[in-house]
JSON list of C-alpha atoms in Angstrom, two decimals:
[
{"chain": "A", "resi": 1, "resn": "MET", "atom": "CA", "xyz": [-25.63, 81.08, 175.37]},
{"chain": "A", "resi": 2, "resn": "PRO", "atom": "CA", "xyz": [-22.15, 79.97, 176.43]},
{"chain": "A", "resi": 3, "resn": "PHE", "atom": "CA", "xyz": [-21.56, 78.80, 180.04]},
{"chain": "A", "resi": 4, "resn": "LEU", "atom": "CA", "xyz": [-19.38, 81.22, 182.03]},
{"chain": "A", "resi": 5, "resn": "LYS", "atom": "CA", "xyz": [-17.28, 79.66, 184.77]},
{"chain": "A", "resi": 6, "resn": "ARG", "atom": "CA", "xyz": [-17.47, 81.58, 188.01]},
{"chain": "A", "resi": 7, "resn": "PRO", "atom": "CA", "xyz": [-14.19, 82.51, 189.70]},
{"chain": "A", "resi": 8, "resn": "PRO", "atom": "CA", "xyz": [-13.42, 80.53, 192.85]},
{"chain": "A", "resi": 9, "resn": "THR", "atom": "CA", "xyz": [-14.84, 82.02, 196.03]},
{"chain": "A", "resi": 10, "resn": "SER", "atom": "CA", "xyz": [-12.25, 80.45, 198.34]},
{"chain": "A", "resi": 11, "resn": "PRO", "atom": "CA", "xyz": [-8.45, 81.04, 198.32]},
{"chain": "A", "resi": 12, "resn": "PRO", "atom": "CA", "xyz": [-6.18, 78.58, 196.51]},
{"chain": "A", "resi": 13, "resn": "LEU", "atom": "CA", "xyz": [-5.07, 75.47, 198.36]},
{"chain": "A", "resi": 14, "resn": "SER", "atom": "CA", "xyz": [-1.52, 76.78, 198.64]},
{"chain": "A", "resi": 15, "resn": "THR", "atom": "CA", "xyz": [-2.79, 79.91, 200.42]},
{"chain": "A", "resi": 16, "resn": "LEU", "atom": "CA", "xyz": [-4.92, 77.86, 202.80]},
{"chain": "A", "resi": 17, "resn": "LEU", "atom": "CA", "xyz": [-1.98, 75.65, 203.67]},
{"chain": "A", "resi": 18, "resn": "ASP", "atom": "CA", "xyz": [0.22, 78.70, 204.30]},
{"chain": "A", "resi": 19, "resn": "ILE", "atom": "CA", "xyz": [-2.41, 80.23, 206.58]},
{"chain": "A", "resi": 20, "resn": "LYS", "atom": "CA", "xyz": [-2.82, 76.96, 208.42]},
{"chain": "A", "resi": 21, "resn": "SER", "atom": "CA", "xyz": [0.92, 76.69, 209.00]},
{"chain": "A", "resi": 22, "resn": "GLN", "atom": "CA", "xyz": [1.08, 80.16, 210.53]},
{"chain": "A", "resi": 23, "resn": "LYS", "atom": "CA", "xyz": [1.34, 79.98, 214.30]},
{"chain": "A", "resi": 24, "resn": "CYS", "atom": "CA", "xyz": [-1.36, 82.06, 215.95]},
{"chain": "A", "resi": 25, "resn": "GLY", "atom": "CA", "xyz": [-3.14, 81.74, 219.30]},
{"chain": "A", "resi": 26, "resn": "LEU", "atom": "CA", "xyz": [-2.37, 79.11, 221.93]},
{"chain": "A", "resi": 27, "resn": "ARG", "atom": "CA", "xyz": [-0.28, 76.17, 220.72]},
{"chain": "A", "resi": 28, "resn": "HIS", "atom": "CA", "xyz": [1.39, 73.12, 222.12]},
{"chain": "A", "resi": 29, "resn": "THR", "atom": "CA", "xyz": [5.19, 72.94, 222.32]},
{"chain": "A", "resi": 30, "resn": "VAL", "atom": "CA", "xyz": [6.98, 74.05, 219.16]},
{"chain": "A", "resi": 31, "resn": "PHE", "atom": "CA", "xyz": [10.59, 72.99, 218.57]},
{"chain": "A", "resi": 32, "resn": "SER", "atom": "CA", "xyz": [13.03, 75.12, 216.58]},
{"chain": "A", "resi": 33, "resn": "ALA", "atom": "CA", "xyz": [15.83, 73.78, 214.38]},
{"chain": "A", "resi": 34, "resn": "SER", "atom": "CA", "xyz": [18.35, 74.47, 217.17]},
{"chain": "A", "resi": 35, "resn": "GLY", "atom": "CA", "xyz": [16.38, 72.33, 219.63]},
{"chain": "A", "resi": 36, "resn": "ASN", "atom": "CA", "xyz": [14.90, 75.21, 221.64]},
{"chain": "A", "resi": 37, "resn": "GLU", "atom": "CA", "xyz": [11.28, 74.71, 222.64]},
{"chain": "A", "resi": 38, "resn": "TYR", "atom": "CA", "xyz": [8.46, 77.15, 223.22]},
{"chain": "A", "resi": 39, "resn": "THR", "atom": "CA", "xyz": [5.03, 76.55, 224.67]},
{"chain": "A", "resi": 40, "resn": "GLY", "atom": "CA", "xyz": [2.53, 79.38, 224.69]},
{"chain": "A", "resi": 41, "resn": "GLU", "atom": "CA", "xyz": [0.73, 82.00, 222.67]},
{"chain": "A", "resi": 42, "resn": "TRP", "atom": "CA", "xyz": [1.53, 83.23, 219.15]},
{"chain": "A", "resi": 43, "resn": "GLN", "atom": "CA", "xyz": [0.48, 86.03, 216.85]},
{"chain": "A", "resi": 44, "resn": "ASN", "atom": "CA", "xyz": [1.39, 86.26, 213.16]},
{"chain": "A", "resi": 45, "resn": "ASN", "atom": "CA", "xyz": [3.96, 83.50, 213.51]},
{"chain": "A", "resi": 46, "resn": "LYS", "atom": "CA", "xyz": [5.72, 85.21, 216.44]},
{"chain": "A", "resi": 47, "resn": "LYS", "atom": "CA", "xyz": [5.70, 84.53, 220.18]},
{"chain": "A", "resi": 48, "resn": "HIS", "atom": "CA", "xyz": [3.14, 86.94, 221.56]},
{"chain": "A", "resi": 49, "resn": "GLY", "atom": "CA", "xyz": [1.32, 86.77, 224.87]},
{"chain": "A", "resi": 50, "resn": "LYS", "atom": "CA", "xyz": [2.25, 84.38, 227.66]},
{"chain": "A", "resi": 51, "resn": "GLY", "atom": "CA", "xyz": [4.68, 81.55, 227.06]},
{"chain": "A", "resi": 52, "resn": "ASN", "atom": "CA", "xyz": [7.53, 79.38, 228.27]},
{"chain": "A", "resi": 53, "resn": "GLN", "atom": "CA", "xyz": [10.86, 79.17, 226.40]},
{"chain": "A", "resi": 54, "resn": "VAL", "atom": "CA", "xyz": [13.57, 76.56, 227.03]},
{"chain": "A", "resi": 55, "resn": "TRP", "atom": "CA", "xyz": [17.02, 76.96, 225.46]},
{"chain": "A", "resi": 56, "resn": "LYS", "atom": "CA", "xyz": [18.53, 73.58, 224.66]},
{"chain": "A", "resi": 57, "resn": "LYS", "atom": "CA", "xyz": [22.22, 74.56, 224.77]},
{"chain": "A", "resi": 58, "resn": "SER", "atom": "CA", "xyz": [22.22, 76.36, 228.13]},
{"chain": "A", "resi": 59, "resn": "GLY", "atom": "CA", "xyz": [19.13, 74.82, 229.66]},
{"chain": "A", "resi": 60, "resn": "ALA", "atom": "CA", "xyz": [17.89, 78.29, 230.63]},
{"chain": "A", "resi": 61, "resn": "ILE", "atom": "CA", "xyz": [14.15, 78.92, 230.97]},
{"chain": "A", "resi": 62, "resn": "TYR", "atom": "CA", "xyz": [12.06, 82.06, 230.52]},
{"chain": "A", "resi": 63, "resn": "ASN", "atom": "CA", "xyz": [8.48, 82.04, 231.70]},
{"chain": "A", "resi": 64, "resn": "GLY", "atom": "CA", "xyz": [6.43, 85.16, 231.14]},
{"chain": "A", "resi": 65, "resn": "GLU", "atom": "CA", "xyz": [5.11, 87.64, 228.63]},
{"chain": "A", "resi": 66, "resn": "TRP", "atom": "CA", "xyz": [6.19, 88.10, 225.00]},
{"chain": "A", "resi": 67, "resn": "LYS", "atom": "CA", "xyz": [5.59, 90.74, 222.36]},
{"chain": "A", "resi": 68, "resn": "PHE", "atom": "CA", "xyz": [6.27, 90.12, 218.67]},
{"chain": "A", "resi": 69, "resn": "GLY", "atom": "CA", "xyz": [8.89, 87.46, 219.34]},
{"chain": "A", "resi": 70, "resn": "LYS", "atom": "CA", "xyz": [10.74, 89.17, 222.21]},
{"chain": "A", "resi": 71, "resn": "ARG", "atom": "CA", "xyz": [10.48, 89.06, 225.98]},
{"chain": "A", "resi": 72, "resn": "ASP", "atom": "CA", "xyz": [8.26, 92.00, 226.85]},
{"chain": "A", "resi": 73, "resn": "GLY", "atom": "CA", "xyz": [6.23, 92.55, 230.01]},
{"chain": "A", "resi": 74, "resn": "TYR", "atom": "CA", "xyz": [6.69, 90.58, 233.23]},
{"chain": "A", "resi": 75, "resn": "GLY", "atom": "CA", "xyz": [8.70, 87.38, 233.31]},
{"chain": "A", "resi": 76, "resn": "THR", "atom": "CA", "xyz": [11.19, 85.18, 235.14]},
{"chain": "A", "resi": 77, "resn": "TYR", "atom": "CA", "xyz": [14.51, 83.99, 233.73]},
{"chain": "A", "resi": 78, "resn": "SER", "atom": "CA", "xyz": [16.14, 80.94, 235.35]},
{"chain": "A", "resi": 79, "resn": "ILE", "atom": "CA", "xyz": [19.33, 79.02, 234.63]},
{"chain": "A", "resi": 80, "resn": "LEU", "atom": "CA", "xyz": [20.27, 75.37, 235.08]},
{"chain": "A", "resi": 81, "resn": "LEU", "atom": "CA", "xyz": [23.18, 74.59, 237.40]},
{"chain": "A", "resi": 82, "resn": "PRO", "atom": "CA", "xyz": [25.31, 71.89, 235.73]},
{"chain": "A", "resi": 83, "resn": "GLU", "atom": "CA", "xyz": [26.53, 70.42, 239.03]},
{"chain": "A", "resi": 84, "resn": "SER", "atom": "CA", "xyz": [23.19, 69.96, 240.79]},
{"chain": "A", "resi": 85, "resn": "LYS", "atom": "CA", "xyz": [20.91, 69.94, 237.73]},
{"chain": "A", "resi": 86, "resn": "LYS", "atom": "CA", "xyz": [18.67, 72.35, 239.59]},
{"chain": "A", "resi": 87, "resn": "TYR", "atom": "CA", "xyz": [17.15, 75.59, 238.35]},
{"chain": "A", "resi": 88, "resn": "VAL", "atom": "CA", "xyz": [17.85, 78.90, 240.09]},
{"chain": "A", "resi": 89, "resn": "LYS", "atom": "CA", "xyz": [16.28, 82.29, 239.37]},
{"chain": "A", "resi": 90, "resn": "LYS", "atom": "CA", "xyz": [18.50, 84.92, 237.79]},
{"chain": "A", "resi": 91, "resn": "TYR", "atom": "CA", "xyz": [16.02, 87.70, 237.08]},
{"chain": "A", "resi": 92, "resn": "CYS", "atom": "CA", "xyz": [12.41, 88.28, 237.95]},
{"chain": "A", "resi": 93, "resn": "GLY", "atom": "CA", "xyz": [10.71, 91.45, 236.77]},
{"chain": "A", "resi": 94, "resn": "GLU", "atom": "CA", "xyz": [9.90, 93.64, 233.80]},
{"chain": "A", "resi": 95, "resn": "TRP", "atom": "CA", "xyz": [11.24, 93.36, 230.24]},
{"chain": "A", "resi": 96, "resn": "THR", "atom": "CA", "xyz": [11.06, 95.53, 227.14]},
{"chain": "A", "resi": 97, "resn": "ASP", "atom": "CA", "xyz": [12.16, 94.52, 223.65]},
{"chain": "A", "resi": 98, "resn": "GLY", "atom": "CA", "xyz": [13.99, 91.45, 224.98]},
{"chain": "A", "resi": 99, "resn": "LYS", "atom": "CA", "xyz": [15.98, 93.34, 227.65]},
{"chain": "A", "resi": 100, "resn": "LYS", "atom": "CA", "xyz": [15.62, 93.90, 231.40]},
{"chain": "A", "resi": 101, "resn": "HIS", "atom": "CA", "xyz": [13.78, 97.20, 231.58]},
{"chain": "A", "resi": 102, "resn": "GLY", "atom": "CA", "xyz": [11.62, 98.58, 234.38]},
{"chain": "A", "resi": 103, "resn": "TYR", "atom": "CA", "xyz": [11.56, 97.17, 237.91]},
{"chain": "A", "resi": 104, "resn": "GLY", "atom": "CA", "xyz": [13.08, 93.80, 238.69]},
{"chain": "A", "resi": 105, "resn": "THR", "atom": "CA", "xyz": [15.23, 91.66, 240.95]},
{"chain": "A", "resi": 106, "resn": "TYR", "atom": "CA", "xyz": [18.52, 90.09, 239.84]},
{"chain": "A", "resi": 107, "resn": "PHE", "atom": "CA", "xyz": [20.28, 87.25, 241.69]},
{"chain": "A", "resi": 108, "resn": "TYR", "atom": "CA", "xyz": [24.06, 87.14, 241.24]},
{"chain": "A", "resi": 109, "resn": "LYS", "atom": "CA", "xyz": [26.23, 84.04, 241.28]},
{"chain": "A", "resi": 110, "resn": "ASN", "atom": "CA", "xyz": [28.06, 85.21, 244.42]},
{"chain": "A", "resi": 111, "resn": "SER", "atom": "CA", "xyz": [24.72, 85.51, 246.31]},
{"chain": "A", "resi": 112, "resn": "SER", "atom": "CA", "xyz": [24.46, 89.30, 245.95]},
{"chain": "A", "resi": 113, "resn": "VAL", "atom": "CA", "xyz": [20.93, 90.52, 245.15]},
{"chain": "A", "resi": 114, "resn": "TYR", "atom": "CA", "xyz": [19.87, 93.71, 243.35]},
{"chain": "A", "resi": 115, "resn": "GLU", "atom": "CA", "xyz": [16.31, 95.00, 243.38]},
{"chain": "A", "resi": 116, "resn": "GLY", "atom": "CA", "xyz": [15.31, 98.15, 241.59]},
{"chain": "A", "resi": 117, "resn": "GLU", "atom": "CA", "xyz": [15.06, 99.84, 238.23]},
{"chain": "A", "resi": 118, "resn": "TRP", "atom": "CA", "xyz": [16.65, 98.76, 234.94]},
{"chain": "A", "resi": 119, "resn": "SER", "atom": "CA", "xyz": [17.19, 100.35, 231.56]},
{"chain": "A", "resi": 120, "resn": "GLU", "atom": "CA", "xyz": [18.20, 98.22, 228.55]},
{"chain": "A", "resi": 121, "resn": "ASP", "atom": "CA", "xyz": [19.79, 95.43, 230.63]},
{"chain": "A", "resi": 122, "resn": "GLN", "atom": "CA", "xyz": [21.63, 97.87, 232.95]},
{"chain": "A", "resi": 123, "resn": "ARG", "atom": "CA", "xyz": [20.87, 99.03, 236.47]},
{"chain": "A", "resi": 124, "resn": "SER", "atom": "CA", "xyz": [19.62, 102.60, 236.06]},
{"chain": "A", "resi": 125, "resn": "GLY", "atom": "CA", "xyz": [17.34, 104.68, 238.28]},
{"chain": "A", "resi": 126, "resn": "TRP", "atom": "CA", "xyz": [16.67, 103.81, 241.91]},
{"chain": "A", "resi": 127, "resn": "GLY", "atom": "CA", "xyz": [17.90, 100.50, 243.28]},
{"chain": "A", "resi": 128, "resn": "ARG", "atom": "CA", "xyz": [19.17, 98.59, 246.29]},
{"chain": "A", "resi": 129, "resn": "ILE", "atom": "CA", "xyz": [21.85, 95.89, 246.29]},
{"chain": "A", "resi": 130, "resn": "TYR", "atom": "CA", "xyz": [22.68, 93.45, 249.06]},
{"chain": "A", "resi": 131, "resn": "TYR", "atom": "CA", "xyz": [26.29, 92.29, 248.67]},
{"chain": "A", "resi": 132, "resn": "ALA", "atom": "CA", "xyz": [27.40, 88.83, 249.71]},
{"chain": "A", "resi": 133, "resn": "ASN", "atom": "CA", "xyz": [29.77, 90.27, 252.36]},
{"chain": "A", "resi": 134, "resn": "GLY", "atom": "CA", "xyz": [26.93, 92.11, 254.13]},
{"chain": "A", "resi": 135, "resn": "ASP", "atom": "CA", "xyz": [27.39, 95.57, 252.57]},
{"chain": "A", "resi": 136, "resn": "ILE", "atom": "CA", "xyz": [24.28, 97.39, 251.29]},
{"chain": "A", "resi": 137, "resn": "TYR", "atom": "CA", "xyz": [23.91, 100.23, 248.79]},
{"chain": "A", "resi": 138, "resn": "GLU", "atom": "CA", "xyz": [20.64, 102.07, 248.23]},
{"chain": "A", "resi": 139, "resn": "GLY", "atom": "CA", "xyz": [20.25, 105.00, 245.90]},
{"chain": "A", "resi": 140, "resn": "LYS", "atom": "CA", "xyz": [20.61, 106.12, 242.31]},
{"chain": "A", "resi": 141, "resn": "TRP", "atom": "CA", "xyz": [22.25, 104.15, 239.50]},
{"chain": "A", "resi": 142, "resn": "LEU", "atom": "CA", "xyz": [23.30, 104.93, 235.95]},
{"chain": "A", "resi": 143, "resn": "LYS", "atom": "CA", "xyz": [24.60, 102.37, 233.45]},
{"chain": "A", "resi": 144, "resn": "ASP", "atom": "CA", "xyz": [25.31, 99.75, 236.14]},
{"chain": "A", "resi": 145, "resn": "LYS", "atom": "CA", "xyz": [27.18, 102.16, 238.46]},
{"chain": "A", "resi": 146, "resn": "ASN", "atom": "CA", "xyz": [26.30, 104.12, 241.60]},
{"chain": "A", "resi": 147, "resn": "HIS", "atom": "CA", "xyz": [25.50, 107.59, 240.27]},
{"chain": "A", "resi": 148, "resn": "GLY", "atom": "CA", "xyz": [23.63, 110.35, 242.06]},
{"chain": "A", "resi": 149, "resn": "GLU", "atom": "CA", "xyz": [22.53, 110.42, 245.70]},
{"chain": "A", "resi": 150, "resn": "GLY", "atom": "CA", "xyz": [22.93, 107.20, 247.67]},
{"chain": "A", "resi": 151, "resn": "ILE", "atom": "CA", "xyz": [23.72, 105.51, 250.95]},
{"chain": "A", "resi": 152, "resn": "PHE", "atom": "CA", "xyz": [26.34, 102.78, 251.34]},
{"chain": "A", "resi": 153, "resn": "ILE", "atom": "CA", "xyz": [26.19, 100.79, 254.58]},
{"chain": "A", "resi": 154, "resn": "PHE", "atom": "CA", "xyz": [29.21, 98.63, 255.33]},
{"chain": "A", "resi": 155, "resn": "SER", "atom": "CA", "xyz": [28.94, 95.31, 257.11]},
{"chain": "A", "resi": 156, "resn": "ASN", "atom": "CA", "xyz": [30.78, 96.73, 260.15]},
{"chain": "A", "resi": 157, "resn": "GLY", "atom": "CA", "xyz": [28.13, 99.48, 260.57]},
{"chain": "A", "resi": 158, "resn": "ASN", "atom": "CA", "xyz": [30.04, 102.35, 258.97]},
{"chain": "A", "resi": 159, "resn": "ARG", "atom": "CA", "xyz": [28.12, 104.22, 256.28]},
{"chain": "A", "resi": 160, "resn": "TYR", "atom": "CA", "xyz": [28.45, 106.89, 253.63]},
{"chain": "A", "resi": 161, "resn": "GLU", "atom": "CA", "xyz": [25.61, 109.23, 252.70]},
{"chain": "A", "resi": 162, "resn": "GLY", "atom": "CA", "xyz": [26.04, 111.56, 249.79]},
{"chain": "A", "resi": 163, "resn": "SER", "atom": "CA", "xyz": [26.81, 111.98, 246.14]},
{"chain": "A", "resi": 164, "resn": "TRP", "atom": "CA", "xyz": [28.24, 109.39, 243.73]},
{"chain": "A", "resi": 165, "resn": "ARG", "atom": "CA", "xyz": [29.64, 109.59, 240.22]},
{"chain": "A", "resi": 166, "resn": "GLU", "atom": "CA", "xyz": [30.34, 106.56, 238.03]},
{"chain": "A", "resi": 167, "resn": "GLY", "atom": "CA", "xyz": [30.60, 104.20, 240.99]},
{"chain": "A", "resi": 168, "resn": "LYS", "atom": "CA", "xyz": [32.75, 106.42, 243.22]},
{"chain": "A", "resi": 169, "resn": "LYS", "atom": "CA", "xyz": [32.05, 108.91, 245.99]},
{"chain": "A", "resi": 170, "resn": "ASP", "atom": "CA", "xyz": [32.08, 112.30, 244.33]},
{"chain": "A", "resi": 171, "resn": "GLY", "atom": "CA", "xyz": [30.67, 115.58, 245.60]},
{"chain": "A", "resi": 172, "resn": "ARG", "atom": "CA", "xyz": [29.44, 116.40, 249.08]},
{"chain": "A", "resi": 173, "resn": "GLY", "atom": "CA", "xyz": [28.94, 113.56, 251.52]},
{"chain": "A", "resi": 174, "resn": "LYS", "atom": "CA", "xyz": [29.09, 112.29, 255.07]},
{"chain": "A", "resi": 175, "resn": "PHE", "atom": "CA", "xyz": [31.03, 109.25, 256.24]},
{"chain": "A", "resi": 176, "resn": "TYR", "atom": "CA", "xyz": [30.01, 107.87, 259.64]},
{"chain": "A", "resi": 177, "resn": "TYR", "atom": "CA", "xyz": [32.78, 105.89, 261.34]},
{"chain": "A", "resi": 178, "resn": "CYS", "atom": "CA", "xyz": [30.42, 104.14, 263.74]},
{"chain": "A", "resi": 179, "resn": "ASP", "atom": "CA", "xyz": [33.16, 101.77, 264.89]},
{"chain": "A", "resi": 180, "resn": "LYS", "atom": "CA", "xyz": [35.26, 104.76, 266.05]},
{"chain": "A", "resi": 181, "resn": "GLY", "atom": "CA", "xyz": [32.57, 107.29, 266.92]},
{"chain": "A", "resi": 182, "resn": "GLN", "atom": "CA", "xyz": [33.63, 109.84, 264.32]},
{"chain": "A", "resi": 183, "resn": "LEU", "atom": "CA", "xyz": [31.99, 111.71, 261.43]},
{"chain": "A", "resi": 184, "resn": "TYR", "atom": "CA", "xyz": [33.68, 113.11, 258.34]},
{"chain": "A", "resi": 185, "resn": "GLU", "atom": "CA", "xyz": [31.66, 115.66, 256.37]},
{"chain": "A", "resi": 186, "resn": "GLY", "atom": "CA", "xyz": [32.98, 117.32, 253.27]},
{"chain": "A", "resi": 187, "resn": "LEU", "atom": "CA", "xyz": [33.94, 117.07, 249.64]},
{"chain": "A", "resi": 188, "resn": "TRP", "atom": "CA", "xyz": [34.93, 113.92, 247.76]},
{"chain": "A", "resi": 189, "resn": "VAL", "atom": "CA", "xyz": [36.55, 113.74, 244.34]},
{"chain": "A", "resi": 190, "resn": "ASP", "atom": "CA", "xyz": [36.86, 110.48, 242.39]},
{"chain": "A", "resi": 191, "resn": "GLY", "atom": "CA", "xyz": [36.39, 108.39, 245.54]},
{"chain": "A", "resi": 192, "resn": "VAL", "atom": "CA", "xyz": [38.90, 110.33, 247.65]},
{"chain": "A", "resi": 193, "resn": "PRO", "atom": "CA", "xyz": [38.02, 112.77, 250.50]},
{"chain": "A", "resi": 194, "resn": "LYS", "atom": "CA", "xyz": [39.60, 116.12, 249.66]},
{"chain": "A", "resi": 195, "resn": "CYS", "atom": "CA", "xyz": [38.51, 118.60, 252.30]},
{"chain": "A", "resi": 196, "resn": "GLY", "atom": "CA", "xyz": [36.03, 118.58, 255.14]},
{"chain": "A", "resi": 197, "resn": "THR", "atom": "CA", "xyz": [35.51, 118.46, 258.89]},
{"chain": "A", "resi": 198, "resn": "LEU", "atom": "CA", "xyz": [36.06, 115.54, 261.22]},
{"chain": "A", "resi": 199, "resn": "SER", "atom": "CA", "xyz": [34.15, 115.46, 264.49]},
{"chain": "A", "resi": 200, "resn": "ASP", "atom": "CA", "xyz": [33.17, 113.08, 267.25]},
{"chain": "A", "resi": 201, "resn": "PHE", "atom": "CA", "xyz": [29.82, 111.37, 266.64]},
{"chain": "A", "resi": 202, "resn": "GLY", "atom": "CA", "xyz": [28.27, 108.91, 269.09]},
{"chain": "A", "resi": 203, "resn": "ARG", "atom": "CA", "xyz": [31.62, 108.45, 270.77]},
{"chain": "A", "resi": 204, "resn": "ASP", "atom": "CA", "xyz": [30.10, 107.32, 274.06]},
{"chain": "A", "resi": 205, "resn": "ALA", "atom": "CA", "xyz": [28.00, 104.60, 272.40]},
{"chain": "A", "resi": 206, "resn": "THR", "atom": "CA", "xyz": [30.68, 103.01, 270.23]},
{"chain": "A", "resi": 207, "resn": "PRO", "atom": "CA", "xyz": [32.45, 99.91, 271.61]},
{"chain": "A", "resi": 208, "resn": "MET", "atom": "CA", "xyz": [35.89, 100.98, 270.32]},
{"chain": "A", "resi": 209, "resn": "PRO", "atom": "CA", "xyz": [36.10, 104.79, 270.34]},
{"chain": "A", "resi": 210, "resn": "ALA", "atom": "CA", "xyz": [39.13, 106.60, 268.96]},
{"chain": "A", "resi": 211, "resn": "LYS", "atom": "CA", "xyz": [41.87, 107.11, 271.55]},
{"chain": "A", "resi": 212, "resn": "TYR", "atom": "CA", "xyz": [41.74, 110.91, 271.44]},
{"chain": "A", "resi": 213, "resn": "GLN", "atom": "CA", "xyz": [38.81, 113.26, 271.12]},
{"chain": "A", "resi": 214, "resn": "ILE", "atom": "CA", "xyz": [38.80, 115.59, 268.15]},
{"chain": "A", "resi": 215, "resn": "PRO", "atom": "CA", "xyz": [39.01, 119.31, 269.00]},
{"chain": "A", "resi": 216, "resn": "LYS", "atom": "CA", "xyz": [36.23, 121.54, 267.71]},
{"chain": "A", "resi": 217, "resn": "HIS", "atom": "CA", "xyz": [36.65, 123.02, 264.25]},
{"chain": "A", "resi": 218, "resn": "ALA", "atom": "CA", "xyz": [39.14, 120.39, 263.15]},
{"chain": "A", "resi": 219, "resn": "LEU", "atom": "CA", "xyz": [39.80, 120.69, 259.43]},
{"chain": "A", "resi": 220, "resn": "ILE", "atom": "CA", "xyz": [41.11, 117.78, 257.37]},
{"chain": "A", "resi": 221, "resn": "PHE", "atom": "CA", "xyz": [43.69, 118.38, 254.60]},
{"chain": "A", "resi": 222, "resn": "TYR", "atom": "CA", "xyz": [45.68, 115.20, 255.13]},
{"chain": "A", "resi": 223, "resn": "PHE", "atom": "CA", "xyz": [46.54, 116.74, 258.54]},
{"chain": "A", "resi": 224, "resn": "GLN", "atom": "CA", "xyz": [44.71, 118.50, 261.37]},
{"chain": "A", "resi": 225, "resn": "VAL", "atom": "CA", "xyz": [44.85, 122.20, 262.26]},
{"chain": "A", "resi": 226, "resn": "HIS", "atom": "CA", "xyz": [42.79, 124.39, 264.56]},
{"chain": "A", "resi": 227, "resn": "LEU", "atom": "CA", "xyz": [40.99, 127.21, 262.80]},
{"chain": "A", "resi": 228, "resn": "ILE", "atom": "CA", "xyz": [38.52, 129.82, 263.96]},
{"chain": "A", "resi": 229, "resn": "ASP", "atom": "CA", "xyz": [36.57, 130.15, 260.68]},
{"chain": "A", "resi": 230, "resn": "THR", "atom": "CA", "xyz": [36.55, 126.65, 259.26]},
{"chain": "A", "resi": 231, "resn": "GLN", "atom": "CA", "xyz": [33.56, 127.25, 256.99]},
{"chain": "A", "resi": 232, "resn": "LEU", "atom": "CA", "xyz": [35.34, 130.01, 255.09]},
{"chain": "A", "resi": 233, "resn": "VAL", "atom": "CA", "xyz": [38.36, 127.80, 254.50]},
{"chain": "A", "resi": 234, "resn": "LEU", "atom": "CA", "xyz": [36.12, 124.91, 253.44]},
{"chain": "A", "resi": 235, "resn": "ARG", "atom": "CA", "xyz": [34.26, 127.05, 250.94]},
{"chain": "A", "resi": 236, "resn": "GLU", "atom": "CA", "xyz": [37.50, 128.29, 249.42]},
{"chain": "A", "resi": 237, "resn": "ALA", "atom": "CA", "xyz": [38.96, 124.77, 249.25]},
{"chain": "A", "resi": 238, "resn": "GLU", "atom": "CA", "xyz": [35.82, 123.33, 247.68]},
{"chain": "A", "resi": 239, "resn": "SER", "atom": "CA", "xyz": [35.74, 126.10, 245.11]},
{"chain": "A", "resi": 240, "resn": "ALA", "atom": "CA", "xyz": [39.34, 125.34, 244.21]},
{"chain": "A", "resi": 241, "resn": "TYR", "atom": "CA", "xyz": [38.63, 121.62, 243.69]},
{"chain": "A", "resi": 242, "resn": "LEU", "atom": "CA", "xyz": [35.31, 122.09, 241.92]},
{"chain": "A", "resi": 243, "resn": "GLY", "atom": "CA", "xyz": [36.82, 124.68, 239.63]},
{"chain": "A", "resi": 244, "resn": "ARG", "atom": "CA", "xyz": [39.13, 122.02, 238.23]},
{"chain": "A", "resi": 245, "resn": "PHE", "atom": "CA", "xyz": [36.25, 119.91, 236.84]}
]
């Protein structure tokens, strides 16, 4: 009876070597051809899990979670300052598919700080930003611009509360002139007040009140007049402006 050779029970050597070369699980530092280095977890030859990435050219560092080769989850991105050779945080928060997405804090070069929601690398949703000059905005954002309801507090104490559209005051809002003791309430279009009422507000408490008190029912249309039914005129004026858009 002839001898029949049994087929091999283990994969060929070439297959074993290929499997062995695949990066999976926790590994020591791996260098890419460009000089970037990554230390952390892998799955199916892709960064997956927790890991630390260093970019050779910029010196930037990302430390956090990865998913199939992209930053995904919670992580911190820091950059290297060429002058001092020190690292400073740029963004700390949530990522999705390699982009800032979810809740996070971003530190700007001019010392401004934004904390809030992101969508595909842009500020979108609710957020608060502290500007370097002392101004503060808190409210809704859309595609990196103030959009929706929000409050802007100026460094001198004045503030605006109301509607925004593409980074400008637009819609109904109130502007408190705390340095003068006055309040403007009305309609804004493309960042410009169009029609509304101006009244005294906290006049006795302000250090530098306006020279003259404002009469009741003062209506603002680039000038002041005295009207009996200001609300009727305001409604008609607002309808005229809103009907144009």
